[in-house]
């Protein structure tokens, strides 16, 4: 069955960097677009970034553009989120999620990981 | 950017009764070329990842009970639970995937009355 397992969430000081990972299994990772979505404490869901199945498209929320970078390593079936210049408002649980259908764009997310918590605090 | 607005913010419904969630987008999410609404609904329970319930505004995801149904087109959408069960307590989000940045509504919290 499909599994998405996030890791890398820690407590980090403002201005520092962090890389999150999402290990994928149970499906052909290279065929699906992938996303990062976050939920700040007491808040709703916020889409953060996407990378298309072919890596051609990468898009970001305005709140993280220029600071976060999404990437994938198909040889390791792993999705990454490099987060630089972290701010207190980046504190959240970060989820990775996969597209519903393969070889497509503009589709919803059918599988999500359990999330990894990131706390930005001095 | 498309802004998604849900109403109400919270909802209390008796077991066995109907629950209705509303979602409005700031611009149409209907693609005229394929007549599809790029709108999904998710259920989010504490300590769990979000779960996809409905996509294309009215297509129920595999395994989702048929008491959940979605409707609407263009800018106005509704998710309905026909007969509320205790396990349906959660926060419900609508999401547009018509264009980036993808966006979620603020969520509607469902409780048992």
Tab-separated table of C-alpha atoms in Angstrom:
chain	number	residue	atom	x	y	z
A	1	UNK	CA	0.000	0.000	0.000
A	2	UNK	CA	1.034	3.616	-0.465
A	3	UNK	CA	3.216	5.004	2.303
A	4	UNK	CA	4.588	8.496	2.723
A	5	UNK	CA	6.872	9.022	5.708
A	6	UNK	CA	8.140	12.491	6.521
A	7	UNK	CA	11.238	13.181	8.593
A	8	UNK	CA	13.593	16.002	9.491
A	9	UNK	CA	11.339	18.169	11.629
A	10	UNK	CA	13.109	19.709	14.623
A	11	UNK	CA	13.323	22.846	16.746
A	12	UNK	CA	15.465	25.387	14.884
A	13	UNK	CA	16.446	28.993	15.463
A	14	UNK	CA	15.131	31.816	13.257
A	15	UNK	CA	17.311	32.412	10.220
A	16	UNK	CA	18.627	28.851	10.119
A	17	UNK	CA	18.033	26.180	7.489
A	18	UNK	CA	16.384	22.773	7.563
A	19	UNK	CA	15.705	20.013	5.054
A	20	UNK	CA	12.619	17.831	5.288
A	21	UNK	CA	12.381	14.443	3.600
A	22	UNK	CA	9.427	12.325	2.542
A	23	UNK	CA	10.133	8.659	1.797
A	24	UNK	CA	7.625	7.179	-0.631
A	25	UNK	CA	6.723	3.529	-1.190
A	26	UNK	CA	3.916	1.432	-2.613
A	27	UNK	CA	3.608	3.322	-5.897
A	28	UNK	CA	5.779	4.400	-8.833
A	29	UNK	CA	7.123	7.611	-7.325
A	30	UNK	CA	8.473	9.023	-10.583
A	31	UNK	CA	5.006	9.015	-12.162
A	32	UNK	CA	3.290	11.335	-9.666
A	33	UNK	CA	3.367	14.985	-8.803
A	34	UNK	CA	4.117	15.647	-5.147
A	35	UNK	CA	3.321	18.425	-2.702
A	36	UNK	CA	4.164	19.876	0.674
A	37	UNK	CA	1.288	21.197	2.802
A	38	UNK	CA	1.611	22.653	6.293
A	39	UNK	CA	-0.602	23.355	9.276
A	40	UNK	CA	0.458	25.950	11.815
A	41	UNK	CA	-0.724	25.481	15.409
A	42	UNK	CA	-4.446	26.183	15.686
A	43	UNK	CA	-4.682	27.072	12.009
A	44	UNK	CA	-5.913	25.478	8.804
A	45	UNK	CA	-4.122	23.776	5.950
A	46	UNK	CA	-1.741	25.811	3.776
A	47	UNK	CA	-0.382	24.491	0.503
A	48	UNK	CA	3.383	25.138	0.357
A	49	UNK	CA	4.916	23.734	-2.822
A	50	UNK	CA	4.528	21.277	-5.683
A	51	UNK	CA	6.847	19.453	-8.028
A	52	UNK	CA	5.441	17.828	-11.136
A	53	UNK	CA	6.036	14.174	-11.964
A	54	UNK	CA	8.577	15.149	-14.625
A	55	UNK	CA	10.197	17.829	-12.387
A	56	UNK	CA	9.433	20.384	-15.084
A	57	UNK	CA	7.119	22.429	-12.873
A	58	UNK	CA	7.894	23.702	-9.405
A	59	UNK	CA	5.537	26.154	-7.742
A	60	UNK	CA	5.516	27.783	-4.327
A	61	UNK	CA	3.207	29.673	-2.019
A	62	UNK	CA	4.061	33.378	-1.863
A	63	UNK	CA	4.838	32.971	1.842
A	64	UNK	CA	7.821	30.694	1.105
A	65	UNK	CA	8.902	31.742	-2.381
A	66	UNK	CA	12.607	32.473	-2.541
A	67	UNK	CA	13.273	30.700	0.788
A	68	UNK	CA	12.023	27.122	0.224
A	69	UNK	CA	13.019	24.698	-2.536
A	70	UNK	CA	11.176	21.499	-3.426
A	71	UNK	CA	13.043	18.645	-5.088
A	72	UNK	CA	12.839	14.904	-5.604
A	73	UNK	CA	15.276	12.010	-6.024
A	74	UNK	CA	13.584	9.256	-7.984
A	75	UNK	CA	16.490	6.854	-7.350
A	76	UNK	CA	15.711	7.113	-3.632
A	77	UNK	CA	11.921	7.543	-3.961
A	78	UNK	CA	12.228	10.614	-1.780
A	79	UNK	CA	10.750	14.111	-1.836
A	80	UNK	CA	12.578	16.989	-0.178
A	81	UNK	CA	11.836	20.483	1.078
A	82	UNK	CA	14.869	22.686	1.669
A	83	UNK	CA	13.844	25.497	4.001
A	84	UNK	CA	16.175	28.497	4.363
A	85	UNK	CA	15.901	31.738	6.330
A	86	UNK	CA	13.325	30.186	8.627
A	87	UNK	CA	10.888	32.425	10.475
A	88	UNK	CA	8.672	31.920	13.499
A	89	UNK	CA	5.654	31.845	11.175
A	90	UNK	CA	7.076	28.745	9.467
A	91	UNK	CA	6.302	26.785	12.635
A	92	UNK	CA	3.918	24.036	11.562
A	93	UNK	CA	3.376	20.362	10.926
A	94	UNK	CA	4.596	19.677	7.398
A	95	UNK	CA	2.836	17.007	5.337
A	96	UNK	CA	3.865	15.540	2.025
A	97	UNK	CA	1.096	14.440	-0.312
A	98	UNK	CA	0.824	12.782	-3.726
A	99	UNK	CA	-1.283	13.549	-6.725
A	100	UNK	CA	-4.394	11.476	-7.254
A	101	UNK	CA	-3.426	10.383	-10.758
A	102	UNK	CA	-0.173	9.727	-12.596
A	103	UNK	CA	1.269	11.821	-15.407
A	104	UNK	CA	-1.097	14.681	-14.698
A	105	UNK	CA	-1.196	18.220	-13.381
A	106	UNK	CA	-4.007	20.013	-11.582
A	107	UNK	CA	-5.379	17.111	-9.553
A	108	UNK	CA	-6.138	16.728	-5.816
A	109	UNK	CA	-4.051	14.856	-3.234
A	110	UNK	CA	-5.125	11.315	-2.442
A	111	UNK	CA	-2.426	10.151	-0.014
A	112	UNK	CA	-0.739	12.071	2.782
A	113	UNK	CA	2.022	11.321	5.242
A	114	UNK	CA	1.593	11.628	9.000
A	115	UNK	CA	3.507	14.893	9.047
A	116	UNK	CA	6.690	16.129	10.704
A	117	UNK	CA	6.685	19.077	13.141
A	118	UNK	CA	8.924	22.069	12.620
A	119	UNK	CA	9.331	24.666	15.358
A	120	UNK	CA	11.198	27.883	14.652
A	121	UNK	CA	12.123	29.494	17.935
A	122	UNK	CA	15.097	31.071	19.649
B	1	UNK	CA	-4.689	34.032	-6.484
B	2	UNK	CA	-7.946	32.211	-5.725
B	3	UNK	CA	-9.323	32.699	-2.215
B	4	UNK	CA	-11.521	29.965	-0.764
B	5	UNK	CA	-14.076	30.921	1.885
B	6	UNK	CA	-15.975	28.325	3.891
B	7	UNK	CA	-19.101	28.728	5.970
B	8	UNK	CA	-19.915	28.273	8.716
B	9	UNK	CA	-16.696	28.190	10.751
B	10	UNK	CA	-18.240	25.579	13.020
B	11	UNK	CA	-21.277	23.336	12.923
B	12	UNK	CA	-23.059	21.254	15.566
B	13	UNK	CA	-25.378	18.538	14.271
B	14	UNK	CA	-27.258	15.708	15.992
B	15	UNK	CA	-26.400	12.108	15.194
B	16	UNK	CA	-28.393	10.890	12.211
B	17	UNK	CA	-29.116	14.412	10.993
B	18	UNK	CA	-27.796	16.178	7.885
B	19	UNK	CA	-24.643	18.300	7.935
B	20	UNK	CA	-24.011	20.859	5.194
B	21	UNK	CA	-20.746	22.650	4.499
B	22	UNK	CA	-20.407	25.564	2.103
B	23	UNK	CA	-17.409	26.733	0.100
B	24	UNK	CA	-17.076	29.750	-2.163
B	25	UNK	CA	-14.172	30.541	-4.480
B	26	UNK	CA	-13.166	34.094	-5.422
B	27	UNK	CA	-13.209	33.104	-9.081
B	28	UNK	CA	-14.655	30.236	-11.043
B	29	UNK	CA	-12.818	26.892	-10.798
B	30	UNK	CA	-14.756	25.441	-13.728
B	31	UNK	CA	-12.679	24.687	-16.808
B	32	UNK	CA	-14.957	25.205	-19.784
B	33	UNK	CA	-12.818	22.957	-22.011
B	34	UNK	CA	-13.669	19.818	-20.006
B	35	UNK	CA	-16.611	21.057	-17.916
B	36	UNK	CA	-14.859	19.994	-14.698
B	37	UNK	CA	-14.814	21.881	-11.418
B	38	UNK	CA	-11.330	21.737	-9.875
B	39	UNK	CA	-12.638	21.491	-6.326
B	40	UNK	CA	-11.953	18.901	-3.626
B	41	UNK	CA	-13.120	18.259	-0.073
B	42	UNK	CA	-10.931	16.810	2.705
B	43	UNK	CA	-11.690	15.509	6.191
B	44	UNK	CA	-9.076	16.164	8.872
B	45	UNK	CA	-9.171	14.488	12.264
B	46	UNK	CA	-6.749	15.378	15.099
B	47	UNK	CA	-3.509	13.405	14.943
B	48	UNK	CA	-4.253	12.076	11.473
B	49	UNK	CA	-3.386	13.295	7.988
B	50	UNK	CA	-6.142	14.858	5.896
B	51	UNK	CA	-8.284	12.438	3.907
B	52	UNK	CA	-9.604	13.099	0.419
B	53	UNK	CA	-13.407	12.727	0.334
B	54	UNK	CA	-14.607	14.286	-2.924
B	55	UNK	CA	-12.928	15.672	-6.047
B	56	UNK	CA	-14.115	17.252	-9.295
B	57	UNK	CA	-16.704	18.766	-6.912
B	58	UNK	CA	-18.895	15.654	-6.867
B	59	UNK	CA	-16.812	12.499	-7.409
B	60	UNK	CA	-16.546	10.464	-4.229
B	61	UNK	CA	-13.099	9.005	-3.549
B	62	UNK	CA	-12.901	5.222	-3.399
B	63	UNK	CA	-13.871	3.869	0.025
B	64	UNK	CA	-15.658	7.004	1.176
B	65	UNK	CA	-19.147	6.219	2.552
B	66	UNK	CA	-22.018	7.249	0.322
B	67	UNK	CA	-23.447	9.488	3.050
B	68	UNK	CA	-20.844	12.019	1.837
B	69	UNK	CA	-21.771	13.905	-1.327
B	70	UNK	CA	-20.499	17.001	-3.085
B	71	UNK	CA	-22.300	19.430	-5.351
B	72	UNK	CA	-21.988	22.850	-6.932
B	73	UNK	CA	-20.289	24.493	-9.882
B	74	UNK	CA	-18.353	27.605	-10.787
B	75	UNK	CA	-17.818	29.424	-7.503
B	76	UNK	CA	-20.272	27.841	-5.047
B	77	UNK	CA	-19.935	24.361	-3.641
B	78	UNK	CA	-21.475	22.176	-0.941
B	79	UNK	CA	-20.441	19.061	0.922
B	80	UNK	CA	-23.285	17.152	2.574
B	81	UNK	CA	-23.258	14.370	5.121
B	82	UNK	CA	-26.716	12.857	4.828
B	83	UNK	CA	-26.837	11.128	8.211
B	84	UNK	CA	-24.176	12.144	10.712
B	85	UNK	CA	-22.162	9.408	12.406
B	86	UNK	CA	-19.984	9.880	15.487
B	87	UNK	CA	-16.830	9.144	13.488
B	88	UNK	CA	-17.531	12.111	11.200
B	89	UNK	CA	-16.392	14.611	13.845
B	90	UNK	CA	-13.523	16.450	12.147
B	91	UNK	CA	-12.564	19.650	10.375
B	92	UNK	CA	-13.608	19.767	6.727
B	93	UNK	CA	-11.665	21.732	4.111
B	94	UNK	CA	-12.411	22.611	0.531
B	95	UNK	CA	-9.487	23.087	-1.871
B	96	UNK	CA	-9.166	24.469	-5.376
B	97	UNK	CA	-6.611	22.873	-7.699
B	98	UNK	CA	-7.619	24.973	-10.710
B	99	UNK	CA	-4.449	27.046	-10.539
B	100	UNK	CA	-1.362	27.592	-8.447
B	101	UNK	CA	-1.046	28.578	-5.738
B	102	UNK	CA	-3.462	25.843	-4.727
B	103	UNK	CA	-5.582	27.077	-1.839
B	104	UNK	CA	-7.668	25.674	0.965
B	105	UNK	CA	-10.618	27.201	2.743
B	106	UNK	CA	-10.185	28.035	6.408
B	107	UNK	CA	-12.074	24.887	7.432
B	108	UNK	CA	-15.388	24.079	9.109
B	109	UNK	CA	-15.267	22.275	12.445
B	110	UNK	CA	-17.991	19.665	12.835
B	111	UNK	CA	-19.199	18.641	16.293
B	112	UNK	CA	-21.994	16.498	17.663
B	113	UNK	CA	-24.951	18.389	19.150
